[in-house]
C-alpha positions as YAML, in Angstrom:
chain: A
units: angstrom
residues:
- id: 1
  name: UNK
  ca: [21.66, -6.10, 24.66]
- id: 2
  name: UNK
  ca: [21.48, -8.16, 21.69]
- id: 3
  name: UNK
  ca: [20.12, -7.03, 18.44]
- id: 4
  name: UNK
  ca: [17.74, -9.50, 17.98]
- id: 5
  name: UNK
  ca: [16.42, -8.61, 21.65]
- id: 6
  name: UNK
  ca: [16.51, -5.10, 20.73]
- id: 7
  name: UNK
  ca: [14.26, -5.89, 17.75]
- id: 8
  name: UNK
  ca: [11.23, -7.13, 20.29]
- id: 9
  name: UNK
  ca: [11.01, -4.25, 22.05]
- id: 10
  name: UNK
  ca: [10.32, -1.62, 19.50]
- id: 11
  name: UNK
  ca: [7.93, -1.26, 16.60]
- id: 12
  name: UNK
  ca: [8.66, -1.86, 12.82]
- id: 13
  name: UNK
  ca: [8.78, 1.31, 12.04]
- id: 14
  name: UNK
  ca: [11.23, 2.41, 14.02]
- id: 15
  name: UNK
  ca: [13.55, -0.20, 13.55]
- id: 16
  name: UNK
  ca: [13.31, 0.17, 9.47]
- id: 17
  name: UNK
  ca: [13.92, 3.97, 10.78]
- id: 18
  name: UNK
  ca: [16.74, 3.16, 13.02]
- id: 19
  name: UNK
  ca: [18.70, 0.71, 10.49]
- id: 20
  name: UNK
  ca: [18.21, 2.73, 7.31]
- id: 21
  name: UNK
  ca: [20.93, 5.76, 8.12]
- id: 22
  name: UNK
  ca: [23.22, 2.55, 8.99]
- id: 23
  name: UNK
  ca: [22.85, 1.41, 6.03]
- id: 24
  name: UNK
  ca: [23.33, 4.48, 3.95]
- id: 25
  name: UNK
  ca: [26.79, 4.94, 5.84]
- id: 26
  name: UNK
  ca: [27.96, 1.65, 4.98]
- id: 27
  name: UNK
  ca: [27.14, 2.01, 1.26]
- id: 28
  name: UNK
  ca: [29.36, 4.62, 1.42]
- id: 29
  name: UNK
  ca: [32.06, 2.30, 2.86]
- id: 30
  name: UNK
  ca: [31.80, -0.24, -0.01]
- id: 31
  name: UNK
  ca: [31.66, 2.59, -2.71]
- id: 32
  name: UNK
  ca: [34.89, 3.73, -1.22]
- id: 33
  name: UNK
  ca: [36.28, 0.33, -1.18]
- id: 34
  name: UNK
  ca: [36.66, 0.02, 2.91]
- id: 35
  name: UNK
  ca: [34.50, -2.69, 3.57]
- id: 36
  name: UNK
  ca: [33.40, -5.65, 1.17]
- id: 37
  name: UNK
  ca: [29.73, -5.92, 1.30]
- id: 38
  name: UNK
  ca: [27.15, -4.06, 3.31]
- id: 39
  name: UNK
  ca: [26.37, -6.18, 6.67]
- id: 40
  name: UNK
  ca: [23.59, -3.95, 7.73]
- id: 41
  name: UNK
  ca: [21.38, -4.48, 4.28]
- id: 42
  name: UNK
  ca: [20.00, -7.71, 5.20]
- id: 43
  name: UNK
  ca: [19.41, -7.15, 8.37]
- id: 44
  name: UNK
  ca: [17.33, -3.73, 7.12]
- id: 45
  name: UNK
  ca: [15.46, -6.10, 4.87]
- id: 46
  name: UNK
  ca: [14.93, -8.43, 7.98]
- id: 47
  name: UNK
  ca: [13.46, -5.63, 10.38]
- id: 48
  name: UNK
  ca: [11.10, -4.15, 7.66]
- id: 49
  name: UNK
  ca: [9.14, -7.00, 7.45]
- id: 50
  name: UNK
  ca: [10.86, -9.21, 10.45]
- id: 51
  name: UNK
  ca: [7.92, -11.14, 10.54]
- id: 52
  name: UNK
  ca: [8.31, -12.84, 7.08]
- id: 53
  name: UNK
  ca: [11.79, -13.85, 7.80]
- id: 54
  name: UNK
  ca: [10.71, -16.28, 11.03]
- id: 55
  name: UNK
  ca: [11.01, -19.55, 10.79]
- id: 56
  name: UNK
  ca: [7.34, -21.92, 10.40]
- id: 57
  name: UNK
  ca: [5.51, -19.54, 9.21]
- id: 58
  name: UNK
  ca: [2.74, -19.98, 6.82]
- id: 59
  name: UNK
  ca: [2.50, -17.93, 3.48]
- id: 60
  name: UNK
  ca: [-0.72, -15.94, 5.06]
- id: 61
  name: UNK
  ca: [1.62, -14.84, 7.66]
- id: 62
  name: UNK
  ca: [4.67, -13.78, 5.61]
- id: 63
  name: UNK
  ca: [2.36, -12.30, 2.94]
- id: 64
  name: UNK
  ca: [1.62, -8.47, 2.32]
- id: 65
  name: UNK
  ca: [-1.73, -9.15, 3.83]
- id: 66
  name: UNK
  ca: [0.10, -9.48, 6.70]
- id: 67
  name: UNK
  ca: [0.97, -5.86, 7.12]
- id: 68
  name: UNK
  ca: [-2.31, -4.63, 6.77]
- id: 69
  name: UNK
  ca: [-5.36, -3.22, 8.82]
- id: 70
  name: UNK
  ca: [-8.28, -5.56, 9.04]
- id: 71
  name: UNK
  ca: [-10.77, -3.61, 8.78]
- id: 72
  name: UNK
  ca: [-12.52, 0.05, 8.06]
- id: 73
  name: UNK
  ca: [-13.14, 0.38, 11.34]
- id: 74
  name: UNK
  ca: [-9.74, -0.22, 12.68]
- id: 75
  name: UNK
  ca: [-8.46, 2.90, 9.59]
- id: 76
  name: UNK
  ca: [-10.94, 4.77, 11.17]
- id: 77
  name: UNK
  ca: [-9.44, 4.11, 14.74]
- id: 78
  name: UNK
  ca: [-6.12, 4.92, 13.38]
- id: 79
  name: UNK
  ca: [-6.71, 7.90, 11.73]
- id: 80
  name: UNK
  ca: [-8.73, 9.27, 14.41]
- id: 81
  name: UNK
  ca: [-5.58, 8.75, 16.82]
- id: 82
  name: UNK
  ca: [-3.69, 10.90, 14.31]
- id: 83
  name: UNK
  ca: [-6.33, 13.30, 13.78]
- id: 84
  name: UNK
  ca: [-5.91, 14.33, 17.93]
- id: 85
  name: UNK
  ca: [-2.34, 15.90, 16.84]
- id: 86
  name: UNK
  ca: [-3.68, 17.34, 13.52]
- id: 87
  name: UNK
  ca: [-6.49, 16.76, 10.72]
- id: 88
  name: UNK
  ca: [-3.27, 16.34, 7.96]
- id: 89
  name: UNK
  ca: [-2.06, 13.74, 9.63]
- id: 90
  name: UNK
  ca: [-5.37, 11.77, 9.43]
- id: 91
  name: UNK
  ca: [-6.00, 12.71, 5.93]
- id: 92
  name: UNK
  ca: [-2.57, 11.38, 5.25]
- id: 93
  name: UNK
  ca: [-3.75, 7.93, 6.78]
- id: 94
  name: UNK
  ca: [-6.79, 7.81, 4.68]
- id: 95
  name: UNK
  ca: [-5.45, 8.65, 1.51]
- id: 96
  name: UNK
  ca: [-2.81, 6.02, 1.68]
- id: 97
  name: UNK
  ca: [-4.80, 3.47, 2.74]
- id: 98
  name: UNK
  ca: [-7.81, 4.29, 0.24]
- id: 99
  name: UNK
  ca: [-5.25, 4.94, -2.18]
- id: 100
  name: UNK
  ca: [-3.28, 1.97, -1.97]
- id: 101
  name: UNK
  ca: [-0.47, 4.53, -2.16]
- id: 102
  name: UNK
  ca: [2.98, 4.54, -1.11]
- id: 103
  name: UNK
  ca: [3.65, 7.62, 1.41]
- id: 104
  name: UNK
  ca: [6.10, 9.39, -1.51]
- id: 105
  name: UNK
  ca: [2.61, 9.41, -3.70]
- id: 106
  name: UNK
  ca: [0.58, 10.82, -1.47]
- id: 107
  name: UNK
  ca: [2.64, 13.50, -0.54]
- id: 108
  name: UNK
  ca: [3.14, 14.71, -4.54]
- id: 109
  name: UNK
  ca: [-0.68, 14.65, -4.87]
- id: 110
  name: UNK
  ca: [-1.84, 17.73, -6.16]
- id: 111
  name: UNK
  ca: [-5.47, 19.17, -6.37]
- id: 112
  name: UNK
  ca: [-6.05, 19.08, -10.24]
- id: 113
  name: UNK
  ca: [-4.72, 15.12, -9.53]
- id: 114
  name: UNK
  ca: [-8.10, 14.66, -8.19]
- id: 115
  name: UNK
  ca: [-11.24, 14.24, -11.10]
- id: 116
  name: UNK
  ca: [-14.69, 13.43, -9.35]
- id: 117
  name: UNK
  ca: [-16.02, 13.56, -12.59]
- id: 118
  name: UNK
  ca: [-14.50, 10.38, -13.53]
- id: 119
  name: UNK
  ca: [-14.34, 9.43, -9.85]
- id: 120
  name: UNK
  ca: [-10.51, 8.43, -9.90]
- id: 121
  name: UNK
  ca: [-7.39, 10.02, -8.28]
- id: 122
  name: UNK
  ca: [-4.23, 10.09, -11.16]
- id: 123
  name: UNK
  ca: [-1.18, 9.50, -9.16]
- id: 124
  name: UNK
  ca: [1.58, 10.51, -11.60]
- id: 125
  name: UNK
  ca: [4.63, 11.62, -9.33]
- id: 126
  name: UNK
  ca: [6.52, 11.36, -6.04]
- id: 127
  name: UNK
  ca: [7.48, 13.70, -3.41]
- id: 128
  name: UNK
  ca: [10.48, 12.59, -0.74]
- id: 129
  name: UNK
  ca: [13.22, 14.26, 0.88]
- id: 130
  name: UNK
  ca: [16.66, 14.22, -0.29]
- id: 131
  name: UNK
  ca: [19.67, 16.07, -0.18]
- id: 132
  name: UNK
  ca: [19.23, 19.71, -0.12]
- id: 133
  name: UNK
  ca: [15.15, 19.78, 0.29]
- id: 134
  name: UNK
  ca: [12.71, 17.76, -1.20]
- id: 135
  name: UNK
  ca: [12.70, 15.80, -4.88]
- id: 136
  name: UNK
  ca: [9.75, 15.35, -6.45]
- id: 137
  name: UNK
  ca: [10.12, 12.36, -9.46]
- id: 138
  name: UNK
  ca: [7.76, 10.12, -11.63]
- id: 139
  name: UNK
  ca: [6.49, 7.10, -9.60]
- id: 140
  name: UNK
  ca: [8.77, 4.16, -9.14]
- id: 141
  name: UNK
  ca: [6.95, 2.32, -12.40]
- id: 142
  name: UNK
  ca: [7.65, 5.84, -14.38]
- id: 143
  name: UNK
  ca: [4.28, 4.99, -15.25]
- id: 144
  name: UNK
  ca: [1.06, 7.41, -14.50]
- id: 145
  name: UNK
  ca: [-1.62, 5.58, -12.31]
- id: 146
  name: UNK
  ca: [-5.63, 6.19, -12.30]
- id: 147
  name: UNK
  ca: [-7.03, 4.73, -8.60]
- id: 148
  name: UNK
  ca: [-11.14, 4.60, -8.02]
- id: 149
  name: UNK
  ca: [-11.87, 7.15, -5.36]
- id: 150
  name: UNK
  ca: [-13.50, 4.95, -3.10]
- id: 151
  name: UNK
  ca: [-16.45, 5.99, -1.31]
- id: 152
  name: UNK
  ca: [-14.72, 6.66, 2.29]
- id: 153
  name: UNK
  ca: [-12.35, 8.43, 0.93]
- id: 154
  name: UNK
  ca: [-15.08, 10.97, -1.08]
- id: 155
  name: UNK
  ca: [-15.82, 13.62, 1.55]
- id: 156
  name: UNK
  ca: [-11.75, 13.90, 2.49]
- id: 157
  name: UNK
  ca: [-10.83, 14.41, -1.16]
- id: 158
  name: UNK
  ca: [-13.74, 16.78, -1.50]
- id: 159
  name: UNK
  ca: [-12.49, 19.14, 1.77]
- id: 160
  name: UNK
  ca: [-8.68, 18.68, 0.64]
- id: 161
  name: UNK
  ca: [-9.30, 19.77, -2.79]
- id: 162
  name: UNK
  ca: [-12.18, 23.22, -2.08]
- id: 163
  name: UNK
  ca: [-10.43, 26.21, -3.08]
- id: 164
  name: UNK
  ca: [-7.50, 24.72, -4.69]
- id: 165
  name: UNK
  ca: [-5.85, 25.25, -8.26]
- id: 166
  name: UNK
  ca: [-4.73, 22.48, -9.83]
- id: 167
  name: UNK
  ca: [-1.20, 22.63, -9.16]
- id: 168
  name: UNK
  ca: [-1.50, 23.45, -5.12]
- id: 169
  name: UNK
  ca: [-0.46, 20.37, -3.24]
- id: 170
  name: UNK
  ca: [-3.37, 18.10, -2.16]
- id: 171
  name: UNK
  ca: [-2.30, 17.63, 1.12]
- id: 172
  name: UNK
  ca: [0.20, 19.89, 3.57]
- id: 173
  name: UNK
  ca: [1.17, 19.73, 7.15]
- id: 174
  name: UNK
  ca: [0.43, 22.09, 10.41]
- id: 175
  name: UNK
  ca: [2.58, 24.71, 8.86]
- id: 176
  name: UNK
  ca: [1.69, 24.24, 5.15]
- id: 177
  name: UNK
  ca: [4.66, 21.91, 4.11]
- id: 178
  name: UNK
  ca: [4.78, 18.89, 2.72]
- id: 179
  name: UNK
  ca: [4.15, 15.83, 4.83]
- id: 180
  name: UNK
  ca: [6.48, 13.10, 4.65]
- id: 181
  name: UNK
  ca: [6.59, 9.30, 5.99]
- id: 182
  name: UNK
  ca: [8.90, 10.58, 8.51]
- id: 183
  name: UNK
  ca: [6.98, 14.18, 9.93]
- id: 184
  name: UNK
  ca: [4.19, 11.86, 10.16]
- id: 185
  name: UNK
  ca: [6.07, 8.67, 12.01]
- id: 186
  name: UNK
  ca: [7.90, 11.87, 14.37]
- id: 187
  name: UNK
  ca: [4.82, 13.61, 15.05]
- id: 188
  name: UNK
  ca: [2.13, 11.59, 15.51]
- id: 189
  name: UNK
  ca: [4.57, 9.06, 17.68]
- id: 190
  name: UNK
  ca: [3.31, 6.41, 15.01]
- id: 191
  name: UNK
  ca: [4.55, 3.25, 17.23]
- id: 192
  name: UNK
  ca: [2.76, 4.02, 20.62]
- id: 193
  name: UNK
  ca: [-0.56, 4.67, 18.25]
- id: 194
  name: UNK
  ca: [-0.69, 1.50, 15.91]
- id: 195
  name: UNK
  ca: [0.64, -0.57, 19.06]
- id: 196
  name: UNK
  ca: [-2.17, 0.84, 20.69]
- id: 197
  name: UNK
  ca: [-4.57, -0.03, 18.13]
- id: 198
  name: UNK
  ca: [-2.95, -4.26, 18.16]
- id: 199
  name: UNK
  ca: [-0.95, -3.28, 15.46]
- id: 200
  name: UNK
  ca: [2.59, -3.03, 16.74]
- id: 201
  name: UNK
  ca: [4.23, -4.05, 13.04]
- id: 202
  name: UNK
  ca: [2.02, -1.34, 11.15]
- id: 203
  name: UNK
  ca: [4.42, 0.77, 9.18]
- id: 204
  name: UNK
  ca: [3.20, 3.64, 6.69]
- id: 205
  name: UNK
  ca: [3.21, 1.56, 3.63]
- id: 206
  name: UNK
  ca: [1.35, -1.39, 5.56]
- id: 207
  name: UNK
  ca: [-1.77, 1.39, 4.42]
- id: 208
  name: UNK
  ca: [-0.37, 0.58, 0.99]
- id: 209
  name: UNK
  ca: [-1.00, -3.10, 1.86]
- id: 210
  name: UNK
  ca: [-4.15, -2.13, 3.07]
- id: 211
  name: UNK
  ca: [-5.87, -0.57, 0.00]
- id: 212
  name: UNK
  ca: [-4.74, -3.37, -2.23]
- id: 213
  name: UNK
  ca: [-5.58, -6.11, 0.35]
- id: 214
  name: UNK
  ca: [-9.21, -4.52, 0.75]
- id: 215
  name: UNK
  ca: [-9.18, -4.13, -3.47]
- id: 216
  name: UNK
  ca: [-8.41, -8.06, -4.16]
- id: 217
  name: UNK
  ca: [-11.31, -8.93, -1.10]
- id: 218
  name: UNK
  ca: [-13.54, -7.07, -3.13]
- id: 219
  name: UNK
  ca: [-13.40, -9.07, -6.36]
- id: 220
  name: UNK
  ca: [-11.22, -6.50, -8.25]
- id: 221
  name: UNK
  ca: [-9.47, -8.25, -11.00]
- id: 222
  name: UNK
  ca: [-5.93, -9.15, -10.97]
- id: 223
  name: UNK
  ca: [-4.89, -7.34, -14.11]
- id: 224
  name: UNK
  ca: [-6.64, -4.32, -12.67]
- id: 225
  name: UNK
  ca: [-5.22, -4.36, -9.33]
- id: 226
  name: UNK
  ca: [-1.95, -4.52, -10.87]
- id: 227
  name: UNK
  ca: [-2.72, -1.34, -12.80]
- id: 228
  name: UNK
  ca: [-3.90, 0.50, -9.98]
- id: 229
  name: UNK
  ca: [-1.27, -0.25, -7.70]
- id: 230
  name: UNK
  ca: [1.71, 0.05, -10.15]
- id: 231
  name: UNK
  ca: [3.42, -3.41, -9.90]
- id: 232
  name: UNK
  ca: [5.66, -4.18, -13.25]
- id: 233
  name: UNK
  ca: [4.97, -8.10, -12.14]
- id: 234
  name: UNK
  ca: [1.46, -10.06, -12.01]
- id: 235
  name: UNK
  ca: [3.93, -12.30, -9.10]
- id: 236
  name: UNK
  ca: [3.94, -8.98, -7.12]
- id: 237
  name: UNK
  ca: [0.15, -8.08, -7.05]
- id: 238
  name: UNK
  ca: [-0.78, -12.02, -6.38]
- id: 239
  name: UNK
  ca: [0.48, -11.63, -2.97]
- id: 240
  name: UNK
  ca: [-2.70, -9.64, -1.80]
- id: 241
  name: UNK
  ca: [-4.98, -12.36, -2.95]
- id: 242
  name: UNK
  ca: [-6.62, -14.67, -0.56]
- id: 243
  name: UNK
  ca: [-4.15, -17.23, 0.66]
- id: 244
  name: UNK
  ca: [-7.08, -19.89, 0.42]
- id: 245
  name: UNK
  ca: [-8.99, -22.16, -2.15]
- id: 246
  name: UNK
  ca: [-11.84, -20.16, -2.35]
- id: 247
  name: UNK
  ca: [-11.40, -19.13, -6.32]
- id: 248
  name: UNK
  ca: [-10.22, -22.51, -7.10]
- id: 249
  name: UNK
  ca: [-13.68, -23.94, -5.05]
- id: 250
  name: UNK
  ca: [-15.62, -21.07, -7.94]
- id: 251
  name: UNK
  ca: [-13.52, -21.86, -10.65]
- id: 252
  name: UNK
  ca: [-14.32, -26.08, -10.56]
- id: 253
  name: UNK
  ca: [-17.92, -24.95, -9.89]
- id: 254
  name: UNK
  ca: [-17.87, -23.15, -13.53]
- id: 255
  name: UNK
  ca: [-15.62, -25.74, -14.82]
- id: 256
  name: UNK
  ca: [-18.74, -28.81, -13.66]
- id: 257
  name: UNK
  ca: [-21.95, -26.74, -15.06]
- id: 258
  name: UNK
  ca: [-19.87, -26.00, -18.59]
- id: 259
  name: UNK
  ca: [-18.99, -30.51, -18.72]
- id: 260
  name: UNK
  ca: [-22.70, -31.56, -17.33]
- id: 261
  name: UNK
  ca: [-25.17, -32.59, -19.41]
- id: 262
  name: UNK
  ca: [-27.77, -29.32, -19.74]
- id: 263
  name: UNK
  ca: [-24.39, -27.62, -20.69]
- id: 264
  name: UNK
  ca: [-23.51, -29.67, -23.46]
- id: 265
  name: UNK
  ca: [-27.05, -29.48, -24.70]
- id: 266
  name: UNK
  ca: [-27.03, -25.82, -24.14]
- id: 267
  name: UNK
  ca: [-23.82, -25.49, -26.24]
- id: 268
  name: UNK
  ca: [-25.15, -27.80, -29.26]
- id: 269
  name: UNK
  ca: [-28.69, -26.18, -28.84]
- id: 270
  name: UNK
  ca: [-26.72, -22.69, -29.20]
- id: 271
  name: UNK
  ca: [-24.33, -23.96, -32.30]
- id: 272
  name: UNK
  ca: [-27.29, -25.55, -34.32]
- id: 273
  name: UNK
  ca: [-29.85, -22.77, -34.02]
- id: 274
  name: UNK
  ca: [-30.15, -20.68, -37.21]
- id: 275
  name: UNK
  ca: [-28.90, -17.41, -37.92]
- id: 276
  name: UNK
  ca: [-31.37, -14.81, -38.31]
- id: 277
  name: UNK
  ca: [-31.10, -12.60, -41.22]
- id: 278
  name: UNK
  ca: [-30.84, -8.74, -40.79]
...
């Protein structure tokens, strides 16, 4: 069977899942001078988000928007599925999503992390597995992040946290480890659940997209988007705005009442009037 026909039959996730020890190996072969370049990388970068590399697509469709759940209802679906095989596993679905966290983050969360007092989550380090157990590191911006607890999210951060001291993990598995993108893709059999749900191309980090697609709906500023979700670039947050006119439509709507008439009288009224004396 060919790859590409391969591709068709099985969900992104596990065909990022399948690729990635591939490519690993053949790193290995260029480092050791057998082998040139690394066939396998584009390819990886193909299957992750194989939709954006088709040909005629539009930018909606080859956005990050594209990778993410439409709606609350739909997370709710999703994390009830997971929920059936253990509560963690839906927590971990809601936190990244509500988060607009990458899986890593979620799983280094710790219960002092959480402040309800200032209603915000600090995500401030990484937990992944790597060789010999698990690593924990700062987040990929090396940069500590403060995220609004939204109001979904209140009640799971409020169970996960009872109890806890501030440097217990947030969130563990069935048997009190750490979850990980991969116990969750394993046990929850992630592909037959989001293809399930009309989904088939949700990966983990399309709850990442999620969040920060939801956020930029909402009205939440650029500059602060960017600061929640981590991005060193403004290019990198744009993505999740709305691939239409609709701020351009507000923005020459502002643009007209400031050049009309009543606003130039309003703005020579407002320059002329005296100053009152304290």
């Amino acid at each position: 069977m060919a790859i590409d026909a391969w591709e068709t039959r099985y969900g992104a996730s596990t065909i990022k899942n399948s690729i990635a020890p591939l490519v690993r190996v053949l790193d290995e072969a260029v480092r050791d001078g057998l082998i040139p370049i690394n066939p396998a990388k584009n390819r990886a970068k193909r299957s992750l988000n194989r939709n954006a590399f088709r040909a005629g697509q539009s930018v909606a469709q080859t956005s990050p928007r594209a990778h993410a759940i439409p709606d609350m209802k739909t997370l709710r679906r999703l994390a009830a599925a997971c929920g059936k095989i253990d509560q963690s596993y839906s927590d971990f679905v809601m936190l990244a999503a509500l988060l607009a966290a990458r899986s890593s983050e979620v799983s280094g969360l710790q219960a002092g992390d959480v402040d309800f007092g200032k209603n915000l989550v600090v995500i401030s380090r990484q937990v992944y597995p790597g060789r010999g157990g698990l690593i924990t590191k700062p987040t990929k911006s090396r940069k500590e992040r403060r995220v609004p607890i939204l109001d979904p999210l209140r009640p799971v951060l409020e169970r996960l946290a009872k109890g806890k001291a501030p440097d217990d993990a947030l969130l563990t598995g069935p048997k009190g480890g750490i979850l990980t993108t991969a116990t969750v893709r394993d046990a929850t059999d992630w592909d037959k659940i989001v293809a399930k749900l009309g989904l088939p191309d949700l990966t983990r980090h399309g709850l990442r997209h999620t969040g920060a697609t939801w956020m930029a709906d909402a009205g939440v500023p650029l500059h602060v988007l960017q600061e929640i979700l981590g991005h060193a670039s403004m290019e990198t947050t744009r993505g999740y705005l709305h691939p239409d006119d609709r701020h351009l439509a507000s923005a020459a709507e502002q643009a007209s009442a400031f050049l009309s008439p009543a606003g130039q009288r309003h703005r020579a009224q407002s320059s002329t009037s005296p100053t009152r004396s304290v």
